PDB file of C-alpha atoms and ligand atoms in Angstrom:
ATOM      1  CA  MET Z   1       9.089  -5.545  34.017  1.00 50.00           C
ATOM      2  CA  VAL Z   2      12.869  -5.809  34.321  1.00 44.00           C
ATOM      3  CA  ILE Z   3      14.153  -2.916  36.379  1.00 45.00           C
ATOM      4  CA  SER Z   4      17.566  -3.994  37.598  1.00 49.00           C
ATOM      5  CA  ASN Z   5      18.744  -6.388  34.908  1.00 72.00           C
ATOM      6  CA  PHE Z   6      19.162  -4.972  31.430  1.00 89.00           C
ATOM      7  CA  GLU Z   7      20.755  -8.009  29.936  1.00 93.00           C
ATOM      8  CA  ASP Z   8      20.663  -8.461  26.186  1.00 95.00           C
ATOM      9  CA  ASN Z   9      22.626 -11.598  25.373  1.00 95.00           C
ATOM     10  CA  TYR Z  10      23.220 -13.617  22.202  1.00 96.00           C
ATOM     11  CA  ARG Z  11      20.084 -15.662  22.834  1.00 94.00           C
ATOM     12  CA  HIS Z  12      17.885 -12.549  23.028  1.00 95.00           C
ATOM     13  CA  LYS Z  13      19.555 -11.148  19.924  1.00 97.00           C
ATOM     14  CA  GLY Z  14      19.041 -14.414  18.062  1.00 97.00           C
ATOM     15  CA  LEU Z  15      15.363 -14.530  18.990  1.00 96.00           C
ATOM     16  CA  ARG Z  16      15.016 -10.923  17.879  1.00 97.00           C
ATOM     17  CA  ARG Z  17      16.654 -11.577  14.524  1.00 98.00           C
ATOM     18  CA  LYS Z  18      14.119 -14.366  13.901  1.00 97.00           C
ATOM     19  CA  LEU Z  19      11.287 -12.019  14.833  1.00 98.00           C
ATOM     20  CA  VAL Z  20      12.605  -9.428  12.380  1.00 98.00           C
ATOM     21  CA  GLU Z  21      12.633 -12.037   9.611  1.00 98.00           C
ATOM     22  CA  GLU Z  22       9.085 -13.076  10.513  1.00 98.00           C
ATOM     23  CA  ILE Z  23       7.894  -9.465  10.308  1.00 98.00           C
ATOM     24  CA  ARG Z  24       9.736  -8.981   7.022  1.00 98.00           C
ATOM     25  CA  SER Z  25       8.030 -12.073   5.607  1.00 98.00           C
ATOM     26  CA  LYS Z  26       4.664 -10.584   6.587  1.00 98.00           C
ATOM     27  CA  GLY Z  27       5.332  -7.617   4.300  1.00 98.00           C
ATOM     28  CA  ILE Z  28       7.260  -4.910   6.180  1.00 98.00           C
ATOM     29  CA  ARG Z  29       9.706  -3.369   3.695  1.00 97.00           C
ATOM     30  CA  SER Z  30      11.331  -0.468   5.517  1.00 98.00           C
ATOM     31  CA  GLU Z  31      14.897  -1.449   6.442  1.00 98.00           C
ATOM     32  CA  ALA Z  32      14.999   1.430   8.944  1.00 98.00           C
ATOM     33  CA  VAL Z  33      11.945   0.063  10.760  1.00 98.00           C
ATOM     34  CA  LEU Z  34      13.267  -3.532  10.711  1.00 98.00           C
ATOM     35  CA  LYS Z  35      16.607  -2.297  12.075  1.00 98.00           C
ATOM     36  CA  ALA Z  36      14.830  -0.456  14.907  1.00 98.00           C
ATOM     37  CA  ILE Z  37      12.945  -3.664  15.833  1.00 98.00           C
ATOM     38  CA  ASP Z  38      16.281  -5.504  15.755  1.00 98.00           C
ATOM     39  CA  GLU Z  39      17.843  -2.935  18.092  1.00 97.00           C
ATOM     40  CA  VAL Z  40      15.223  -2.610  20.848  1.00 97.00           C
ATOM     41  CA  PRO Z  41      15.278  -5.472  23.410  1.00 97.00           C
ATOM     42  CA  ARG Z  42      11.530  -6.165  23.587  1.00 97.00           C
ATOM     43  CA  HIS Z  43      12.028  -8.555  26.519  1.00 96.00           C
ATOM     44  CA  TRP Z  44      12.891  -5.568  28.731  1.00 95.00           C
ATOM     45  CA  PHE Z  45       9.306  -4.333  28.315  1.00 95.00           C
ATOM     46  CA  LEU Z  46       7.706  -7.528  29.647  1.00 91.00           C
ATOM     47  CA  ASP Z  47       7.940  -9.153  33.034  1.00 86.00           C
ATOM     48  CA  PRO Z  48      11.110 -11.349  32.994  1.00 84.00           C
ATOM     49  CA  ALA Z  49       8.957 -14.432  33.653  1.00 85.00           C
ATOM     50  CA  PHE Z  50       7.588 -14.046  30.133  1.00 88.00           C
ATOM     51  CA  LEU Z  51      10.822 -13.994  28.159  1.00 87.00           C
ATOM     52  CA  GLU Z  52       9.600 -16.672  25.753  1.00 85.00           C
ATOM     53  CA  PHE Z  53       6.659 -14.454  24.783  1.00 93.00           C
ATOM     54  CA  ALA Z  54       8.771 -11.355  24.141  1.00 95.00           C
ATOM     55  CA  TYR Z  55       9.904 -12.508  20.705  1.00 96.00           C
ATOM     56  CA  GLN Z  56       6.664 -14.030  19.493  1.00 96.00           C
ATOM     57  CA  ASP Z  57       4.750 -11.889  17.037  1.00 97.00           C
ATOM     58  CA  LYS Z  58       1.859 -11.385  19.457  1.00 95.00           C
ATOM     59  CA  PRO Z  59       0.472  -8.670  21.742  1.00 93.00           C
ATOM     60  CA  PHE Z  60       1.017  -9.270  25.462  1.00 93.00           C
ATOM     61  CA  PRO Z  61      -0.634  -7.980  28.684  1.00 91.00           C
ATOM     62  CA  ILE Z  62       1.300  -5.236  30.522  1.00 88.00           C
ATOM     63  CA  GLY Z  63      -1.144  -4.628  33.416  1.00 85.00           C
ATOM     64  CA  CYS Z  64      -4.002  -2.117  33.870  1.00 84.00           C
ATOM     65  CA  ASP Z  65      -5.954  -4.108  31.230  1.00 84.00           C
ATOM     66  CA  GLN Z  66      -3.547  -2.901  28.552  1.00 88.00           C
ATOM     67  CA  THR Z  67      -1.246  -4.656  26.094  1.00 89.00           C
ATOM     68  CA  ILE Z  68       2.071  -4.105  24.372  1.00 92.00           C
ATOM     69  CA  SER Z  69       1.139  -4.189  20.669  1.00 92.00           C
ATOM     70  CA  GLN Z  70       2.072  -7.087  18.390  1.00 95.00           C
ATOM     71  CA  PRO Z  71       5.529  -6.411  16.860  1.00 97.00           C
ATOM     72  CA  TYR Z  72       4.106  -6.640  13.316  1.00 98.00           C
ATOM     73  CA  THR Z  73       1.516  -3.997  14.198  1.00 98.00           C
ATOM     74  CA  VAL Z  74       4.203  -1.725  15.682  1.00 98.00           C
ATOM     75  CA  ALA Z  75       6.252  -2.151  12.492  1.00 98.00           C
ATOM     76  CA  PHE Z  76       3.201  -1.578  10.263  1.00 98.00           C
ATOM     77  CA  GLN Z  77       2.155   1.642  12.019  1.00 98.00           C
ATOM     78  CA  THR Z  78       5.738   2.895  12.126  1.00 98.00           C
ATOM     79  CA  GLU Z  79       6.321   2.186   8.428  1.00 98.00           C
ATOM     80  CA  LEU Z  80       3.095   3.973   7.494  1.00 98.00           C
ATOM     81  CA  LEU Z  81       4.056   6.953   9.663  1.00 98.00           C
ATOM     82  CA  ASP Z  82       7.207   7.442   7.539  1.00 98.00           C
ATOM     83  CA  VAL Z  83       9.354   8.971  10.295  1.00 98.00           C
ATOM     84  CA  LYS Z  84      12.471  10.983   9.414  1.00 97.00           C
ATOM     85  CA  PRO Z  85      15.344  11.813  11.796  1.00 97.00           C
ATOM     86  CA  PHE Z  86      14.792  14.889  14.011  1.00 97.00           C
ATOM     87  CA  GLN Z  87      11.052  14.996  13.401  1.00 98.00           C
ATOM     88  CA  LYS Z  88       8.777  15.764  16.348  1.00 98.00           C
ATOM     89  CA  VAL Z  89       6.496  12.787  16.873  1.00 98.00           C
ATOM     90  CA  LEU Z  90       3.527  12.637  19.247  1.00 99.00           C
ATOM     91  CA  GLU Z  91       2.406   9.188  20.368  1.00 98.00           C
ATOM     92  CA  ILE Z  92      -0.942   8.602  22.084  1.00 98.00           C
ATOM     93  CA  GLY Z  93      -0.874   5.591  24.430  1.00 97.00           C
ATOM     94  CA  THR Z  94       2.632   5.143  25.895  1.00 97.00           C
ATOM     95  CA  GLY Z  95       1.770   1.782  27.457  1.00 96.00           C
ATOM     96  CA  SER Z  96       5.034  -0.120  27.965  1.00 95.00           C
ATOM     97  CA  GLY Z  97       7.067   2.503  26.067  1.00 97.00           C
ATOM     98  CA  TYR Z  98       8.109   0.008  23.379  1.00 97.00           C
ATOM     99  CA  GLN Z  99       6.619   1.873  20.414  1.00 98.00           C
ATOM    100  CA  ALA Z 100       8.118   5.129  21.728  1.00 98.00           C
ATOM    101  CA  CYS Z 101      11.566   3.485  21.789  1.00 98.00           C
ATOM    102  CA  ILE Z 102      11.150   2.264  18.202  1.00 98.00           C
ATOM    103  CA  LEU Z 103      10.312   5.828  17.142  1.00 98.00           C
ATOM    104  CA  SER Z 104      13.332   7.212  18.972  1.00 97.00           C
ATOM    105  CA  LYS Z 105      15.599   4.639  17.274  1.00 97.00           C
ATOM    106  CA  LEU Z 106      14.474   6.191  13.982  1.00 97.00           C
ATOM    107  CA  GLY Z 107      15.882   9.490  15.228  1.00 97.00           C
ATOM    108  CA  ALA Z 108      12.565  11.101  16.148  1.00 98.00           C
ATOM    109  CA  ARG Z 109      12.069  13.421  19.102  1.00 98.00           C
ATOM    110  CA  VAL Z 110       9.277  11.540  20.819  1.00 98.00           C
ATOM    111  CA  PHE Z 111       6.478  12.948  22.984  1.00 98.00           C
ATOM    112  CA  SER Z 112       4.129  10.310  24.347  1.00 98.00           C
ATOM    113  CA  ILE Z 113       0.943  10.562  26.432  1.00 98.00           C
ATOM    114  CA  GLU Z 114      -0.521   7.897  28.743  1.00 97.00           C
ATOM    115  CA  ARG Z 115      -3.850   8.223  30.618  1.00 97.00           C
ATOM    116  CA  GLN Z 116      -3.185   5.447  33.196  1.00 96.00           C
ATOM    117  CA  LYS Z 117      -1.148   6.878  36.072  1.00 96.00           C
ATOM    118  CA  LYS Z 118       0.252   3.490  37.120  1.00 94.00           C
ATOM    119  CA  LEU Z 119       1.527   2.710  33.630  1.00 95.00           C
ATOM    120  CA  TYR Z 120       2.837   6.244  33.212  1.00 97.00           C
ATOM    121  CA  ASP Z 121       4.824   6.063  36.483  1.00 97.00           C
ATOM    122  CA  ARG Z 122       6.204   2.611  35.739  1.00 95.00           C
ATOM    123  CA  THR Z 123       7.204   3.370  32.159  1.00 96.00           C
ATOM    124  CA  LYS Z 124       8.760   6.740  33.025  1.00 96.00           C
ATOM    125  CA  ASP Z 125      10.920   5.047  35.635  1.00 96.00           C
ATOM    126  CA  PHE Z 126      11.798   2.174  33.296  1.00 95.00           C
ATOM    127  CA  LEU Z 127      12.810   4.408  30.363  1.00 96.00           C
ATOM    128  CA  GLN Z 128      15.079   6.412  32.633  1.00 94.00           C
ATOM    129  CA  LYS Z 129      16.749   3.326  34.106  1.00 93.00           C
ATOM    130  CA  ALA Z 130      17.119   1.617  30.732  1.00 93.00           C
ATOM    131  CA  GLY Z 131      18.761   4.764  29.390  1.00 91.00           C
ATOM    132  CA  PHE Z 132      16.486   5.378  26.409  1.00 91.00           C
ATOM    133  CA  ARG Z 133      16.952   8.977  25.299  1.00 87.00           C
ATOM    134  CA  GLY Z 134      14.919  11.426  23.276  1.00 92.00           C
ATOM    135  CA  ILE Z 135      11.556  10.388  24.747  1.00 98.00           C
ATOM    136  CA  LYS Z 136       9.401  12.672  26.894  1.00 98.00           C
ATOM    137  CA  ILE Z 137       6.359  11.079  28.449  1.00 97.00           C
ATOM    138  CA  PHE Z 138       3.280  12.800  29.848  1.00 98.00           C
ATOM    139  CA  TYR Z 139       0.393  11.749  32.080  1.00 98.00           C
ATOM    140  CA  GLY Z 140      -2.703  13.114  30.399  1.00 98.00           C
ATOM    141  CA  ASP Z 141      -5.566  12.672  27.984  1.00 98.00           C
ATOM    142  CA  GLY Z 142      -4.379  11.994  24.464  1.00 98.00           C
ATOM    143  CA  TYR Z 143      -7.574  13.479  23.014  1.00 98.00           C
ATOM    144  CA  GLN Z 144      -6.186  16.883  24.097  1.00 98.00           C
ATOM    145  CA  GLY Z 145      -2.720  16.296  22.632  1.00 98.00           C
ATOM    146  CA  LEU Z 146       0.087  18.557  23.842  1.00 98.00           C
ATOM    147  CA  PRO Z 147      -0.723  22.100  22.684  1.00 98.00           C
ATOM    148  CA  ALA Z 148       2.382  23.483  24.459  1.00 98.00           C
ATOM    149  CA  TYR Z 149       4.662  21.336  22.263  1.00 98.00           C
ATOM    150  CA  ALA Z 150       2.688  21.518  18.991  1.00 98.00           C
ATOM    151  CA  PRO Z 151       2.922  21.442  16.055  1.00 98.00           C
ATOM    152  CA  PHE Z 152       4.093  17.873  15.358  1.00 98.00           C
ATOM    153  CA  ASP Z 153       5.484  16.404  12.127  1.00 98.00           C
ATOM    154  CA  ARG Z 154       3.916  13.063  12.926  1.00 98.00           C
ATOM    155  CA  ILE Z 155       1.190  11.783  15.265  1.00 99.00           C
ATOM    156  CA  LEU Z 156       0.707   8.095  16.081  1.00 98.00           C
ATOM    157  CA  ILE Z 157      -2.309   6.791  17.994  1.00 98.00           C
ATOM    158  CA  THR Z 158      -1.811   3.308  19.476  1.00 98.00           C
ATOM    159  CA  ALA Z 159      -5.369   2.833  20.781  1.00 97.00           C
ATOM    160  CA  ALA Z 160      -8.600   2.509  18.794  1.00 97.00           C
ATOM    161  CA  ALA Z 161     -10.044   5.974  18.142  1.00 98.00           C
ATOM    162  CA  PRO Z 162     -13.772   6.247  17.315  1.00 97.00           C
ATOM    163  CA  GLU Z 163     -13.019   9.323  15.186  1.00 97.00           C
ATOM    164  CA  ILE Z 164     -10.025  11.457  14.213  1.00 98.00           C
ATOM    165  CA  PRO Z 165      -9.482  13.626  17.328  1.00 98.00           C
ATOM    166  CA  THR Z 166      -9.870  17.260  16.227  1.00 98.00           C
ATOM    167  CA  ALA Z 167      -7.324  18.668  18.703  1.00 98.00           C
ATOM    168  CA  LEU Z 168      -4.715  16.301  17.249  1.00 98.00           C
ATOM    169  CA  LEU Z 169      -5.542  17.301  13.707  1.00 98.00           C
ATOM    170  CA  GLU Z 170      -4.966  20.925  14.732  1.00 98.00           C
ATOM    171  CA  GLN Z 171      -1.605  20.025  16.287  1.00 98.00           C
ATOM    172  CA  LEU Z 172      -0.381  18.350  13.094  1.00 98.00           C
ATOM    173  CA  LYS Z 173       1.956  20.450  10.916  1.00 98.00           C
ATOM    174  CA  PRO Z 174       0.910  21.205   7.349  1.00 98.00           C
ATOM    175  CA  GLY Z 175       2.660  18.470   5.362  1.00 97.00           C
ATOM    176  CA  GLY Z 176       2.412  16.199   8.423  1.00 98.00           C
ATOM    177  CA  LYS Z 177       1.052  12.671   8.796  1.00 98.00           C
ATOM    178  CA  MET Z 178      -1.050  10.920  11.411  1.00 98.00           C
ATOM    179  CA  VAL Z 179      -1.604   7.163  11.720  1.00 98.00           C
ATOM    180  CA  LEU Z 180      -4.452   5.731  13.780  1.00 98.00           C
ATOM    181  CA  PRO Z 181      -6.623   2.631  14.103  1.00 98.00           C
ATOM    182  CA  LEU Z 182     -10.007   4.204  13.396  1.00 98.00           C
ATOM    183  CA  GLY Z 183     -13.292   2.612  14.385  1.00 98.00           C
ATOM    184  CA  LYS Z 184     -15.432   0.939  17.018  1.00 94.00           C
ATOM    185  CA  PRO Z 185     -14.151  -1.433  19.719  1.00 91.00           C
ATOM    186  CA  GLY Z 186     -13.513  -4.876  18.252  1.00 92.00           C
ATOM    187  CA  LEU Z 187     -12.342  -3.911  14.778  1.00 95.00           C
ATOM    188  CA  GLN Z 188     -10.630  -0.854  13.342  1.00 98.00           C
ATOM    189  CA  THR Z 189      -9.237   0.277  10.028  1.00 98.00           C
ATOM    190  CA  MET Z 190      -5.632   1.438  10.030  1.00 98.00           C
ATOM    191  CA  THR Z 191      -5.890   4.967   8.684  1.00 98.00           C
ATOM    192  CA  LEU Z 192      -3.255   7.334   7.350  1.00 98.00           C
ATOM    193  CA  VAL Z 193      -4.211  10.999   7.562  1.00 98.00           C
ATOM    194  CA  VAL Z 194      -2.169  13.459   5.508  1.00 98.00           C
ATOM    195  CA  LYS Z 195      -2.490  17.185   6.182  1.00 98.00           C
ATOM    196  CA  LYS Z 196      -1.527  18.930   2.984  1.00 97.00           C
ATOM    197  CA  GLU Z 197       0.386  22.216   2.889  1.00 97.00           C
ATOM    198  CA  ASP Z 198      -2.880  24.096   2.247  1.00 96.00           C
ATOM    199  CA  GLY Z 199      -4.382  22.494   5.375  1.00 94.00           C
ATOM    200  CA  SER Z 200      -6.714  20.123   3.525  1.00 97.00           C
ATOM    201  CA  ILE Z 201      -6.944  16.514   4.700  1.00 97.00           C
ATOM    202  CA  LEU Z 202      -6.486  13.258   2.781  1.00 98.00           C
ATOM    203  CA  THR Z 203      -7.186   9.863   4.333  1.00 98.00           C
ATOM    204  CA  GLU Z 204      -6.095   6.386   3.207  1.00 98.00           C
ATOM    205  CA  GLN Z 205      -7.245   3.015   4.556  1.00 98.00           C
ATOM    206  CA  HIS Z 206      -4.690   0.301   5.287  1.00 98.00           C
ATOM    207  CA  GLY Z 207      -6.468  -2.830   6.480  1.00 97.00           C
ATOM    208  CA  ALA Z 208      -8.141  -4.211   9.589  1.00 98.00           C
ATOM    209  CA  PHE Z 209      -6.579  -4.253  13.074  1.00 97.00           C
ATOM    210  CA  VAL Z 210      -7.758  -4.674  16.660  1.00 95.00           C
ATOM    211  CA  PHE Z 211      -6.586  -2.314  19.415  1.00 95.00           C
ATOM    212  CA  VAL Z 212      -7.650  -1.551  22.989  1.00 94.00           C
ATOM    213  CA  PRO Z 213      -9.930   1.508  23.000  1.00 95.00           C
ATOM    214  CA  MET Z 214      -8.769   5.119  23.207  1.00 97.00           C
ATOM    215  CA  LEU Z 215     -10.702   6.275  26.277  1.00 95.00           C
ATOM    216  CA  PRO Z 216     -11.628   9.831  27.250  1.00 93.00           C
ATOM    217  CA  ASP Z 217      -9.955  11.742  30.117  1.00 91.00           C
ATOM    218  CA  LYS Z 218      -7.262  10.531  32.469  1.00 89.00           C
ATOM    219  CA  ALA Z 219      -8.010   7.203  34.150  1.00 92.00           C
ATOM    220  CA  ASN Z 220      -7.538   8.465  37.719  1.00 75.00           C
ATOM    221  CA  GLY Z 221      -8.956  11.961  37.532  1.00 57.00           C
ATOM    222  CA  ASN Z 222      -6.941  15.042  38.628  1.00 50.00           C
TER     223      ASN Z 222
HETATM  224  N1  LIG M 301       2.134   1.930  22.472  1.00 88.40           N
HETATM  225  C1  LIG M 301       2.036   0.989  23.573  1.00 88.40           C
HETATM  226  C2  LIG M 301       0.828   0.070  23.530  1.00 88.40           C
HETATM  227  C3  LIG M 301      -0.399   0.801  23.632  1.00 88.40           C
HETATM  228  S1  LIG M 301      -1.809  -0.002  24.309  1.00 88.40           S
HETATM  229  C4  LIG M 301       3.273   0.131  23.682  1.00 88.40           C
HETATM  230  O1  LIG M 301       4.163   0.235  22.835  1.00 88.40           O
HETATM  231  O2  LIG M 301       3.361  -0.617  24.661  1.00 88.40           O
HETATM  232  C5  LIG M 301      -2.795   1.486  24.321  1.00 88.40           C
HETATM  233  C6  LIG M 301      -2.453   2.469  25.418  1.00 88.40           C
HETATM  234  O3  LIG M 301      -3.226   3.646  25.191  1.00 88.40           O
HETATM  235  C7  LIG M 301      -2.830   1.986  26.811  1.00 88.40           C
HETATM  236  O4  LIG M 301      -1.716   2.080  27.658  1.00 88.40           O
HETATM  237  C8  LIG M 301      -3.947   2.931  27.240  1.00 88.40           C
HETATM  238  O5  LIG M 301      -3.980   3.203  28.627  1.00 88.40           O
HETATM  239  C9  LIG M 301      -3.620   4.177  26.431  1.00 88.40           C
HETATM  240  N2  LIG M 301      -4.724   5.118  26.193  1.00 88.40           N
HETATM  241  C10 LIG M 301      -6.022   4.848  25.896  1.00 88.40           C
HETATM  242  N3  LIG M 301      -6.715   5.995  25.737  1.00 88.40           N
HETATM  243  C11 LIG M 301      -5.830   7.017  25.939  1.00 88.40           C
HETATM  244  C12 LIG M 301      -5.939   8.443  25.932  1.00 88.40           C
HETATM  245  N4  LIG M 301      -7.090   9.077  25.711  1.00 88.40           N
HETATM  246  N5  LIG M 301      -4.817   9.162  26.170  1.00 88.40           N
HETATM  247  C13 LIG M 301      -3.622   8.550  26.421  1.00 88.40           C
HETATM  248  N6  LIG M 301      -3.467   7.224  26.449  1.00 88.40           N
HETATM  249  C14 LIG M 301      -4.551   6.460  26.222  1.00 88.40           C
END
């Protein structure tokens, strides 16, 4: 991961513009989401040796057996989440911090939880140095959410959840939305959960995706 060199030159910007057009051609319609992808230098989130991979529409390893999601998948989840400026958004699975930065570019106040201490430490340090604002990250178990900061307008899970976590459903505002890849390891269904004003729940299915699993508890105990 680049710590000292936050360069974003014409070549990076050109590669990013191509990526945005590729994602648009795959069906992403939201101009706000496409603009956010265009604005966040994805190469900062990968080791500098892998620059050529940063602007391919593919997931990439970030250490600790985890991956930064494919840009199309980030755009798809973000579009489905329907984020408005100033909303409080909870993300489960900070990973590299890329998705959190996309959410903050949309004007959200982002809270993000990571269960791997090493990733948490690295990403916290990186976000500070890179100067991304409006993102608070937490080392913890996403299944528990963040009761002290609830309720949230939006909740985004970026790991495969075997079921809709009940604590997260409780921390969602009436009128709020949650997006998660729901299902067993290997194949999940992108699911939109809408909590209506009367507290009842609607779910919608939005196609097949593959994510790393959402695991219980923190990875390193304590
Ligand atoms: N959103 C990330 C990619 C996520 S990969 C990005 O933009 O880079 C999924 C992440 O979820 C991994 O970092 C993994 O450690 C984390 N994770 C898995 N289960 C979790 C849980 N219960 N609570 C918090 N994070 C979890």
